[in-house]
CSV table of N, CA, C and O and ligand atoms in Angstrom, one decimal:
chain,number,residue,atom,x,y,z
A,8,MET,N,0.8,-1.2,0.0
A,8,MET,CA,0.0,0.0,0.0
A,8,MET,C,0.9,1.2,0.0
A,8,MET,O,1.9,1.3,0.6
A,9,GLY,N,0.5,2.3,-0.7
A,9,GLY,CA,1.3,3.5,-0.8
A,9,GLY,C,0.5,4.7,-1.3
A,9,GLY,O,-0.6,4.5,-1.7
A,10,VAL,N,1.1,5.8,-1.3
A,10,VAL,CA,0.5,7.0,-1.8
A,10,VAL,C,1.3,7.6,-3.0
A,10,VAL,O,2.5,7.6,-2.9
A,11,SER,N,0.6,7.9,-4.0
A,11,SER,CA,1.3,8.5,-5.2
A,11,SER,C,1.8,9.9,-4.8
A,11,SER,O,1.0,10.7,-4.3
A,12,ASP,N,3.0,10.2,-5.1
A,12,ASP,CA,3.5,11.5,-4.9
A,12,ASP,C,3.2,12.4,-6.1
A,12,ASP,O,3.7,13.6,-6.1
A,13,GLU,N,2.5,11.9,-7.1
A,13,GLU,CA,2.1,12.8,-8.2
A,13,GLU,C,0.7,13.4,-8.0
A,13,GLU,O,0.5,14.5,-8.2
A,14,ASP,N,-0.2,12.5,-7.5
A,14,ASP,CA,-1.6,13.1,-7.3
A,14,ASP,C,-2.2,12.8,-5.9
A,14,ASP,O,-3.4,13.1,-5.6
A,15,GLY,N,-1.4,12.1,-5.0
A,15,GLY,CA,-1.9,11.9,-3.6
A,15,GLY,C,-2.9,10.7,-3.5
A,15,GLY,O,-3.5,10.6,-2.5
A,16,HIS,N,-3.1,9.9,-4.6
A,16,HIS,CA,-4.0,8.8,-4.5
A,16,HIS,C,-3.4,7.7,-3.7
A,16,HIS,O,-2.2,7.4,-3.7
A,17,ILE,N,-4.2,6.9,-2.9
A,17,ILE,CA,-3.8,5.7,-2.2
A,17,ILE,C,-3.8,4.5,-3.2
A,17,ILE,O,-4.8,4.4,-4.0
A,18,MET,N,-2.7,3.8,-3.3
A,18,MET,CA,-2.6,2.6,-4.2
A,18,MET,C,-2.5,1.4,-3.3
A,18,MET,O,-1.7,1.3,-2.4
A,19,ILE,N,-3.4,0.4,-3.6
A,19,ILE,CA,-3.4,-0.8,-2.8
A,19,ILE,C,-3.3,-2.1,-3.7
A,19,ILE,O,-4.0,-2.1,-4.7
A,20,SER,N,-2.4,-3.0,-3.4
A,20,SER,CA,-2.4,-4.2,-4.2
A,20,SER,C,-3.6,-5.0,-3.9
A,20,SER,O,-4.1,-5.2,-2.8
A,21,ALA,N,-4.2,-5.5,-5.0
A,21,ALA,CA,-5.5,-6.3,-4.9
A,21,ALA,C,-5.2,-7.5,-4.1
A,21,ALA,O,-6.0,-8.0,-3.3
A,22,ASN,N,-4.0,-8.1,-4.3
A,22,ASN,CA,-3.7,-9.3,-3.6
A,22,ASN,C,-3.6,-9.1,-2.1
A,22,ASN,O,-4.2,-9.8,-1.3
A,23,TYR,N,-3.0,-8.0,-1.7
A,23,TYR,CA,-2.9,-7.6,-0.2
A,23,TYR,C,-4.3,-7.4,0.3
A,23,TYR,O,-4.7,-7.8,1.4
A,24,LEU,N,-5.2,-6.7,-0.5
A,24,LEU,CA,-6.5,-6.4,0.0
A,24,LEU,C,-7.3,-7.7,0.2
A,24,LEU,O,-8.1,-7.8,1.1
A,25,ASN,N,-7.1,-8.7,-0.7
A,25,ASN,CA,-7.8,-9.9,-0.6
A,25,ASN,C,-7.3,-10.9,0.4
A,25,ASN,O,-8.0,-11.6,1.1
A,26,GLU,N,-5.9,-10.9,0.5
A,26,GLU,CA,-5.3,-11.9,1.3
A,26,GLU,C,-4.7,-11.4,2.7
A,26,GLU,O,-4.4,-12.2,3.5
A,27,GLY,N,-4.5,-10.1,2.8
A,27,GLY,CA,-3.9,-9.5,4.0
A,27,GLY,C,-4.7,-9.6,5.2
A,27,GLY,O,-5.9,-9.8,5.2
A,28,ASP,N,-4.0,-9.4,6.4
A,28,ASP,CA,-4.7,-9.4,7.6
A,28,ASP,C,-5.6,-8.1,7.7
A,28,ASP,O,-5.1,-7.0,7.4
A,29,ILE,N,-6.8,-8.3,8.1
A,29,ILE,CA,-7.7,-7.1,8.1
A,29,ILE,C,-7.3,-6.0,9.0
A,29,ILE,O,-7.4,-4.8,8.7
A,30,ILE,N,-6.7,-6.3,10.2
A,30,ILE,CA,-6.2,-5.3,11.1
A,30,ILE,C,-5.0,-4.6,10.4
A,30,ILE,O,-4.9,-3.3,10.5
A,31,ASP,N,-4.1,-5.3,9.8
A,31,ASP,CA,-2.9,-4.7,9.2
A,31,ASP,C,-3.4,-3.8,8.0
A,31,ASP,O,-2.8,-2.7,7.9
A,32,ILE,N,-4.4,-4.2,7.3
A,32,ILE,CA,-4.9,-3.4,6.2
A,32,ILE,C,-5.5,-2.1,6.7
A,32,ILE,O,-5.2,-1.0,6.2
A,33,TYR,N,-6.3,-2.2,7.8
A,33,TYR,CA,-6.9,-1.1,8.4
A,33,TYR,C,-5.8,-0.1,8.9
A,33,TYR,O,-5.9,1.1,8.6
A,34,LEU,N,-4.8,-0.6,9.6
A,34,LEU,CA,-3.8,0.3,10.1
A,34,LEU,C,-3.0,0.9,9.0
A,34,LEU,O,-2.6,2.1,9.1
A,35,ASP,N,-2.8,0.2,7.9
A,35,ASP,CA,-2.1,0.7,6.7
A,35,ASP,C,-2.9,1.9,6.1
A,35,ASP,O,-2.3,2.9,5.7
A,36,ILE,N,-4.2,1.7,6.1
A,36,ILE,CA,-5.1,2.8,5.5
A,36,ILE,C,-4.9,4.0,6.4
A,36,ILE,O,-4.8,5.2,5.9
A,37,ILE,N,-4.9,3.9,7.7
A,37,ILE,CA,-4.7,5.0,8.6
A,37,ILE,C,-3.4,5.7,8.3
A,37,ILE,O,-3.3,6.9,8.1
A,38,HIS,N,-2.3,4.8,8.2
A,38,HIS,CA,-1.0,5.3,7.9
A,38,HIS,C,-1.0,6.1,6.5
A,38,HIS,O,-0.5,7.2,6.5
A,39,GLU,N,-1.6,5.5,5.5
A,39,GLU,CA,-1.6,6.2,4.2
A,39,GLU,C,-2.4,7.4,4.2
A,39,GLU,O,-2.1,8.4,3.4
A,40,LEU,N,-3.5,7.5,4.9
A,40,LEU,CA,-4.4,8.7,5.0
A,40,LEU,C,-3.6,9.9,5.6
A,40,LEU,O,-3.8,11.0,5.2
A,41,VAL,N,-2.7,9.6,6.5
A,41,VAL,CA,-1.8,10.6,7.0
A,41,VAL,C,-0.9,11.2,5.9
A,41,VAL,O,-0.7,12.4,5.8
A,42,HIS,N,-0.4,10.2,5.0
A,42,HIS,CA,0.4,10.7,3.9
A,42,HIS,C,-0.4,11.5,2.9
A,42,HIS,O,0.1,12.5,2.3
A,43,VAL,N,-1.7,11.2,2.7
A,43,VAL,CA,-2.6,12.0,1.9
A,43,VAL,C,-2.7,13.4,2.4
A,43,VAL,O,-2.6,14.4,1.7
A,44,ARG,N,-2.9,13.5,3.7
A,44,ARG,CA,-3.0,14.8,4.4
A,44,ARG,C,-1.7,15.6,4.2
A,44,ARG,O,-1.7,16.7,3.8
A,45,GLN,N,-0.6,14.9,4.4
A,45,GLN,CA,0.8,15.5,4.3
A,45,GLN,C,1.0,16.0,2.8
A,45,GLN,O,1.5,17.0,2.6
A,46,PHE,N,0.5,15.1,1.9
A,46,PHE,CA,0.6,15.5,0.4
A,46,PHE,C,-0.2,16.8,0.2
A,46,PHE,O,0.3,17.7,-0.5
A,47,MET,N,-1.4,16.8,0.7
A,47,MET,CA,-2.3,18.0,0.5
A,47,MET,C,-1.7,19.2,1.1
A,47,MET,O,-1.9,20.4,0.7
A,48,GLU,N,-0.8,19.0,2.2
A,48,GLU,CA,-0.2,20.2,2.8
A,48,GLU,C,1.1,20.6,2.1
A,48,GLU,O,1.8,21.5,2.5
A,49,GLY,N,1.4,19.8,1.0
A,49,GLY,CA,2.6,20.1,0.2
A,49,GLY,C,3.9,19.6,0.8
A,49,GLY,O,5.0,20.0,0.4
A,50,LYS,N,3.8,18.6,1.7
A,50,LYS,CA,5.0,18.1,2.3
A,50,LYS,C,5.7,17.1,1.3
A,50,LYS,O,5.0,16.5,0.5
A,51,GLU,N,7.0,17.0,1.4
A,51,GLU,CA,7.8,16.1,0.6
A,51,GLU,C,7.6,14.7,1.3
A,51,GLU,O,8.1,14.5,2.4
A,52,LEU,N,6.9,13.8,0.6
A,52,LEU,CA,6.7,12.5,1.2
A,52,LEU,C,7.9,11.5,1.1
A,52,LEU,O,8.1,10.7,2.0
A,53,PHE,N,8.7,11.7,0.1
A,53,PHE,CA,9.8,10.7,-0.1
A,53,PHE,C,11.2,11.4,0.0
A,53,PHE,O,12.0,11.3,-0.9
A,54,ASP,N,11.3,12.2,1.1
A,54,ASP,CA,12.6,12.9,1.2
A,54,ASP,C,13.8,12.0,1.4
A,54,ASP,O,13.9,11.3,2.4
A,55,ARG,N,14.6,12.0,0.4
A,55,ARG,CA,15.7,11.0,0.4
A,55,ARG,C,16.9,11.4,1.4
A,55,ARG,O,17.8,10.7,1.5
A,56,ASN,N,16.7,12.6,2.0
A,56,ASN,CA,17.7,12.9,3.0
A,56,ASN,C,17.6,12.1,4.3
A,56,ASN,O,18.4,12.2,5.2
A,57,PHE,N,16.5,11.4,4.4
A,57,PHE,CA,16.2,10.6,5.6
A,57,PHE,C,16.1,9.1,5.2
A,57,PHE,O,15.7,8.8,4.1
A,58,SER,N,16.4,8.2,6.1
A,58,SER,CA,16.1,6.8,5.9
A,58,SER,C,14.6,6.6,6.1
A,58,SER,O,13.9,7.5,6.6
A,59,TYR,N,14.1,5.5,5.6
A,59,TYR,CA,12.7,5.3,5.7
A,59,TYR,C,12.1,5.5,7.1
A,59,TYR,O,11.1,6.2,7.3
A,60,VAL,N,12.8,4.9,8.1
A,60,VAL,CA,12.2,4.9,9.5
A,60,VAL,C,12.6,6.2,10.2
A,60,VAL,O,12.1,6.5,11.2
A,61,GLY,N,13.5,7.0,9.6
A,61,GLY,CA,13.9,8.3,10.2
A,61,GLY,C,13.2,9.5,9.6
A,61,GLY,O,13.3,10.6,10.1
A,62,ARG,N,12.4,9.2,8.5
A,62,ARG,CA,11.7,10.3,7.8
A,62,ARG,C,10.6,10.8,8.6
A,62,ARG,O,9.7,10.0,9.0
A,63,PRO,N,10.5,12.1,8.9
A,63,PRO,CA,9.5,12.7,9.8
A,63,PRO,C,8.0,12.3,9.3
A,63,PRO,O,7.2,12.1,10.1
A,64,THR,N,7.8,12.3,7.9
A,64,THR,CA,6.5,12.0,7.4
A,64,THR,C,6.1,10.6,7.7
A,64,THR,O,5.0,10.2,8.0
A,65,GLU,N,7.1,9.7,7.7
A,65,GLU,CA,6.8,8.2,8.0
A,65,GLU,C,6.6,8.1,9.5
A,65,GLU,O,5.6,7.4,9.9
A,66,VAL,N,7.4,8.7,10.3
A,66,VAL,CA,7.2,8.6,11.8
A,66,VAL,C,5.8,9.1,12.2
A,66,VAL,O,5.1,8.4,13.0
A,67,GLU,N,5.4,10.2,11.6
A,67,GLU,CA,4.1,10.7,11.9
A,67,GLU,C,3.0,9.8,11.5
A,67,GLU,O,2.1,9.5,12.2
A,68,ALA,N,3.1,9.2,10.3
A,68,ALA,CA,2.1,8.3,9.8
A,68,ALA,C,2.1,7.0,10.7
A,68,ALA,O,1.0,6.5,11.0
A,69,PHE,N,3.2,6.5,11.1
A,69,PHE,CA,3.2,5.3,12.0
A,69,PHE,C,2.7,5.7,13.3
A,69,PHE,O,2.0,4.9,14.0
A,70,ARG,N,2.9,6.9,13.8
A,70,ARG,CA,2.4,7.3,15.1
A,70,ARG,C,0.9,7.2,15.1
A,70,ARG,O,0.3,6.7,16.1
A,71,TYR,N,0.2,7.7,14.1
A,71,TYR,CA,-1.2,7.6,14.0
A,71,TYR,C,-1.7,6.2,14.0
A,71,TYR,O,-2.7,5.8,14.6
A,72,ALA,N,-1.0,5.4,13.2
A,72,ALA,CA,-1.4,3.9,13.1
A,72,ALA,C,-1.2,3.2,14.4
A,72,ALA,O,-2.1,2.5,14.8
A,73,VAL,N,-0.2,3.5,15.1
A,73,VAL,CA,0.1,2.9,16.4
A,73,VAL,C,-1.0,3.4,17.5
A,73,VAL,O,-1.5,2.6,18.2
A,74,GLU,N,-1.3,4.7,17.4
A,74,GLU,CA,-2.3,5.2,18.3
A,74,GLU,C,-3.7,4.5,18.1
A,74,GLU,O,-4.4,4.1,19.0
A,75,GLU,N,-4.0,4.2,16.8
A,75,GLU,CA,-5.2,3.5,16.5
A,75,GLU,C,-5.2,2.1,16.9
A,75,GLU,O,-6.1,1.5,17.4
A,76,ALA,N,-4.0,1.5,16.7
A,76,ALA,CA,-3.8,0.1,17.2
A,76,ALA,C,-4.0,0.0,18.7
A,76,ALA,O,-4.6,-1.0,19.1
A,77,ARG,N,-3.5,0.9,19.4
A,77,ARG,CA,-3.8,0.9,20.9
A,77,ARG,C,-5.2,1.1,21.2
A,77,ARG,O,-5.8,0.5,22.1
A,78,ASN,N,-5.9,2.0,20.4
A,78,ASN,CA,-7.4,2.2,20.6
A,78,ASN,C,-8.1,0.9,20.4
A,78,ASN,O,-9.1,0.6,21.0
A,79,LEU,N,-7.6,0.0,19.5
A,79,LEU,CA,-8.2,-1.3,19.2
A,79,LEU,C,-7.9,-2.3,20.3
A,79,LEU,O,-8.4,-3.4,20.3
A,80,GLY,N,-7.0,-1.9,21.2
A,80,GLY,CA,-6.6,-2.8,22.2
A,80,GLY,C,-5.4,-3.8,21.9
A,80,GLY,O,-5.2,-4.8,22.6
A,81,LEU,N,-4.7,-3.5,20.8
A,81,LEU,CA,-3.6,-4.4,20.5
A,81,LEU,C,-2.5,-4.2,21.5
A,81,LEU,O,-2.2,-3.1,21.9
A,82,ASN,N,-1.8,-5.3,21.8
A,82,ASN,CA,-0.7,-5.1,22.7
A,82,ASN,C,0.6,-4.8,22.0
A,82,ASN,O,0.6,-4.9,20.7
A,83,ASP,N,1.7,-4.5,22.7
A,83,ASP,CA,2.9,-4.1,22.0
A,83,ASP,C,3.5,-5.2,21.1
A,83,ASP,O,4.0,-4.9,20.0
A,84,GLU,N,3.3,-6.4,21.5
A,84,GLU,CA,3.8,-7.5,20.7
A,84,GLU,C,3.1,-7.5,19.3
A,84,GLU,O,3.8,-7.7,18.3
A,85,ARG,N,1.8,-7.4,19.3
A,85,ARG,CA,1.0,-7.4,18.1
A,85,ARG,C,1.4,-6.1,17.2
A,85,ARG,O,1.5,-6.2,16.0
A,86,ILE,N,1.6,-5.0,17.9
A,86,ILE,CA,1.9,-3.8,17.2
A,86,ILE,C,3.3,-3.9,16.6
A,86,ILE,O,3.5,-3.5,15.4
A,87,CYS,N,4.2,-4.5,17.3
A,87,CYS,CA,5.5,-4.8,16.8
A,87,CYS,C,5.5,-5.7,15.6
A,87,CYS,O,6.2,-5.4,14.6
A,88,ASP,N,4.6,-6.7,15.6
A,88,ASP,CA,4.4,-7.6,14.5
A,88,ASP,C,3.9,-6.8,13.3
A,88,ASP,O,4.4,-7.0,12.1
A,89,TYR,N,3.1,-5.8,13.5
A,89,TYR,CA,2.5,-5.0,12.4
A,89,TYR,C,3.7,-4.2,11.8
A,89,TYR,O,3.8,-4.0,10.6
A,90,LEU,N,4.5,-3.6,12.7
A,90,LEU,CA,5.6,-2.8,12.2
A,90,LEU,C,6.7,-3.5,11.4
A,90,LEU,O,7.4,-3.0,10.6
A,91,LYS,N,6.8,-4.8,11.7
A,91,LYS,CA,7.8,-5.7,11.2
A,91,LYS,C,7.4,-6.1,9.8
A,91,LYS,O,6.6,-7.0,9.6
A,92,THR,N,8.0,-5.5,8.8
A,92,THR,CA,7.7,-5.8,7.4
A,92,THR,C,8.9,-6.3,6.7
A,92,THR,O,10.0,-6.1,7.2
A,93,GLU,N,8.8,-7.0,5.6
A,93,GLU,CA,10.0,-7.6,4.9
A,93,GLU,C,11.0,-6.6,4.5
A,93,GLU,O,12.1,-6.9,4.3
A,94,TRP,N,10.6,-5.3,4.3
A,94,TRP,CA,11.5,-4.3,3.7
A,94,TRP,C,12.2,-3.5,4.8
A,94,TRP,O,12.9,-2.6,4.5
A,95,ILE,N,12.0,-3.8,6.1
A,95,ILE,CA,12.8,-3.1,7.1
A,95,ILE,C,13.7,-4.0,7.9
A,95,ILE,O,13.2,-5.1,8.2
A,96,SER,N,14.9,-3.6,8.1
A,96,SER,CA,15.9,-4.4,8.8
A,96,SER,C,15.5,-4.4,10.3
A,96,SER,O,14.7,-3.6,10.8
A,97,ASP,N,16.2,-5.4,11.1
A,97,ASP,CA,16.0,-5.4,12.5
A,97,ASP,C,16.4,-4.1,13.2
A,97,ASP,O,15.7,-3.7,14.1
A,98,GLU,N,17.4,-3.5,12.7
A,98,GLU,CA,17.9,-2.3,13.3
A,98,GLU,C,16.9,-1.2,13.0
A,98,GLU,O,16.6,-0.4,13.9
A,99,ASP,N,16.3,-1.1,11.8
A,99,ASP,CA,15.3,-0.1,11.5
A,99,ASP,C,14.1,-0.3,12.4
A,99,ASP,O,13.5,0.7,12.8
A,100,LEU,N,13.7,-1.6,12.5
A,100,LEU,CA,12.5,-1.9,13.4
A,100,LEU,C,12.8,-1.4,14.8
A,100,LEU,O,11.9,-0.8,15.4
A,101,ARG,N,14.0,-1.7,15.3
A,101,ARG,CA,14.4,-1.2,16.7
A,101,ARG,C,14.2,0.3,16.8
A,101,ARG,O,13.6,0.8,17.7
A,102,GLN,N,14.8,1.0,15.8
A,102,GLN,CA,14.7,2.5,15.8
A,102,GLN,C,13.3,3.0,15.7
A,102,GLN,O,12.9,3.9,16.4
A,103,LEU,N,12.5,2.4,14.8
A,103,LEU,CA,11.1,2.8,14.7
A,103,LEU,C,10.3,2.5,15.9
A,103,LEU,O,9.5,3.4,16.4
A,104,ALA,N,10.4,1.3,16.5
A,104,ALA,CA,9.7,1.0,17.7
A,104,ALA,C,10.1,1.9,18.8
A,104,ALA,O,9.2,2.4,19.6
A,105,GLU,N,11.3,2.3,18.9
A,105,GLU,CA,11.8,3.2,20.0
A,105,GLU,C,11.1,4.6,19.8
A,105,GLU,O,10.6,5.2,20.7
A,106,ALA,N,11.1,5.1,18.5
A,106,ALA,CA,10.5,6.4,18.2
A,106,ALA,C,9.0,6.4,18.6
A,106,ALA,O,8.5,7.4,18.9
A,107,LEU,N,8.4,5.2,18.5
A,107,LEU,CA,6.9,5.1,18.7
A,107,LEU,C,6.5,4.6,20.0
A,107,LEU,O,5.4,4.5,20.4
A,108,HIS,N,7.6,4.4,20.9
A,108,HIS,CA,7.4,3.9,22.2
A,108,HIS,C,6.6,2.6,22.2
A,108,HIS,O,5.7,2.3,23.0
A,109,VAL,N,7.0,1.7,21.3
A,109,VAL,CA,6.4,0.4,21.2
A,109,VAL,C,7.5,-0.6,21.7
A,109,VAL,O,8.7,-0.5,21.3
A,110,ARG,N,7.2,-1.5,22.7
A,110,ARG,CA,8.2,-2.4,23.2
A,110,ARG,C,8.1,-3.7,22.4
A,110,ARG,O,7.2,-4.4,22.4
A,111,CYS,N,9.3,-3.9,21.6
A,111,CYS,CA,9.4,-5.2,20.9
A,111,CYS,C,10.3,-6.1,21.6
A,111,CYS,O,11.4,-5.7,22.0
A,112,SER,N,9.8,-7.3,21.9
A,112,SER,CA,10.7,-8.2,22.7
A,112,SER,C,11.9,-8.7,22.0
A,112,SER,O,13.0,-8.7,22.5
A,113,ASN,N,11.7,-9.1,20.7
A,113,ASN,CA,12.9,-9.6,20.0
A,113,ASN,C,12.9,-9.0,18.6
A,113,ASN,O,12.6,-9.7,17.6
A,114,PRO,N,13.2,-7.7,18.5
A,114,PRO,CA,13.3,-7.1,17.2
A,114,PRO,C,14.4,-7.6,16.2
A,114,PRO,O,15.4,-8.0,16.7
B,26,ZN,ZN1,4.5,5.6,4.9
């Protein structure tokens, strides 16, 4: 799932939408809606001066997703699971979890 930096549309893989975990999809939509708002505010969504997990626009989007995850009653382990994707390293996960105050037992 992602946001186009050309027109601010959310793009979702049909496979992910059909096969993905419903909670993960919901939290991703929250995350991407933050990017849509950032896009409408004229923010640079893919600022290459930052790593993925260090980019302020990403940290803000994850912060909203984590807040919603907590509203749903998810525990830190489950939230950590959500944050752990195939494209982020263990070190990046550790950094992201720390920035979001999520306790990951074995990042
Ligand atoms: Zn993002």
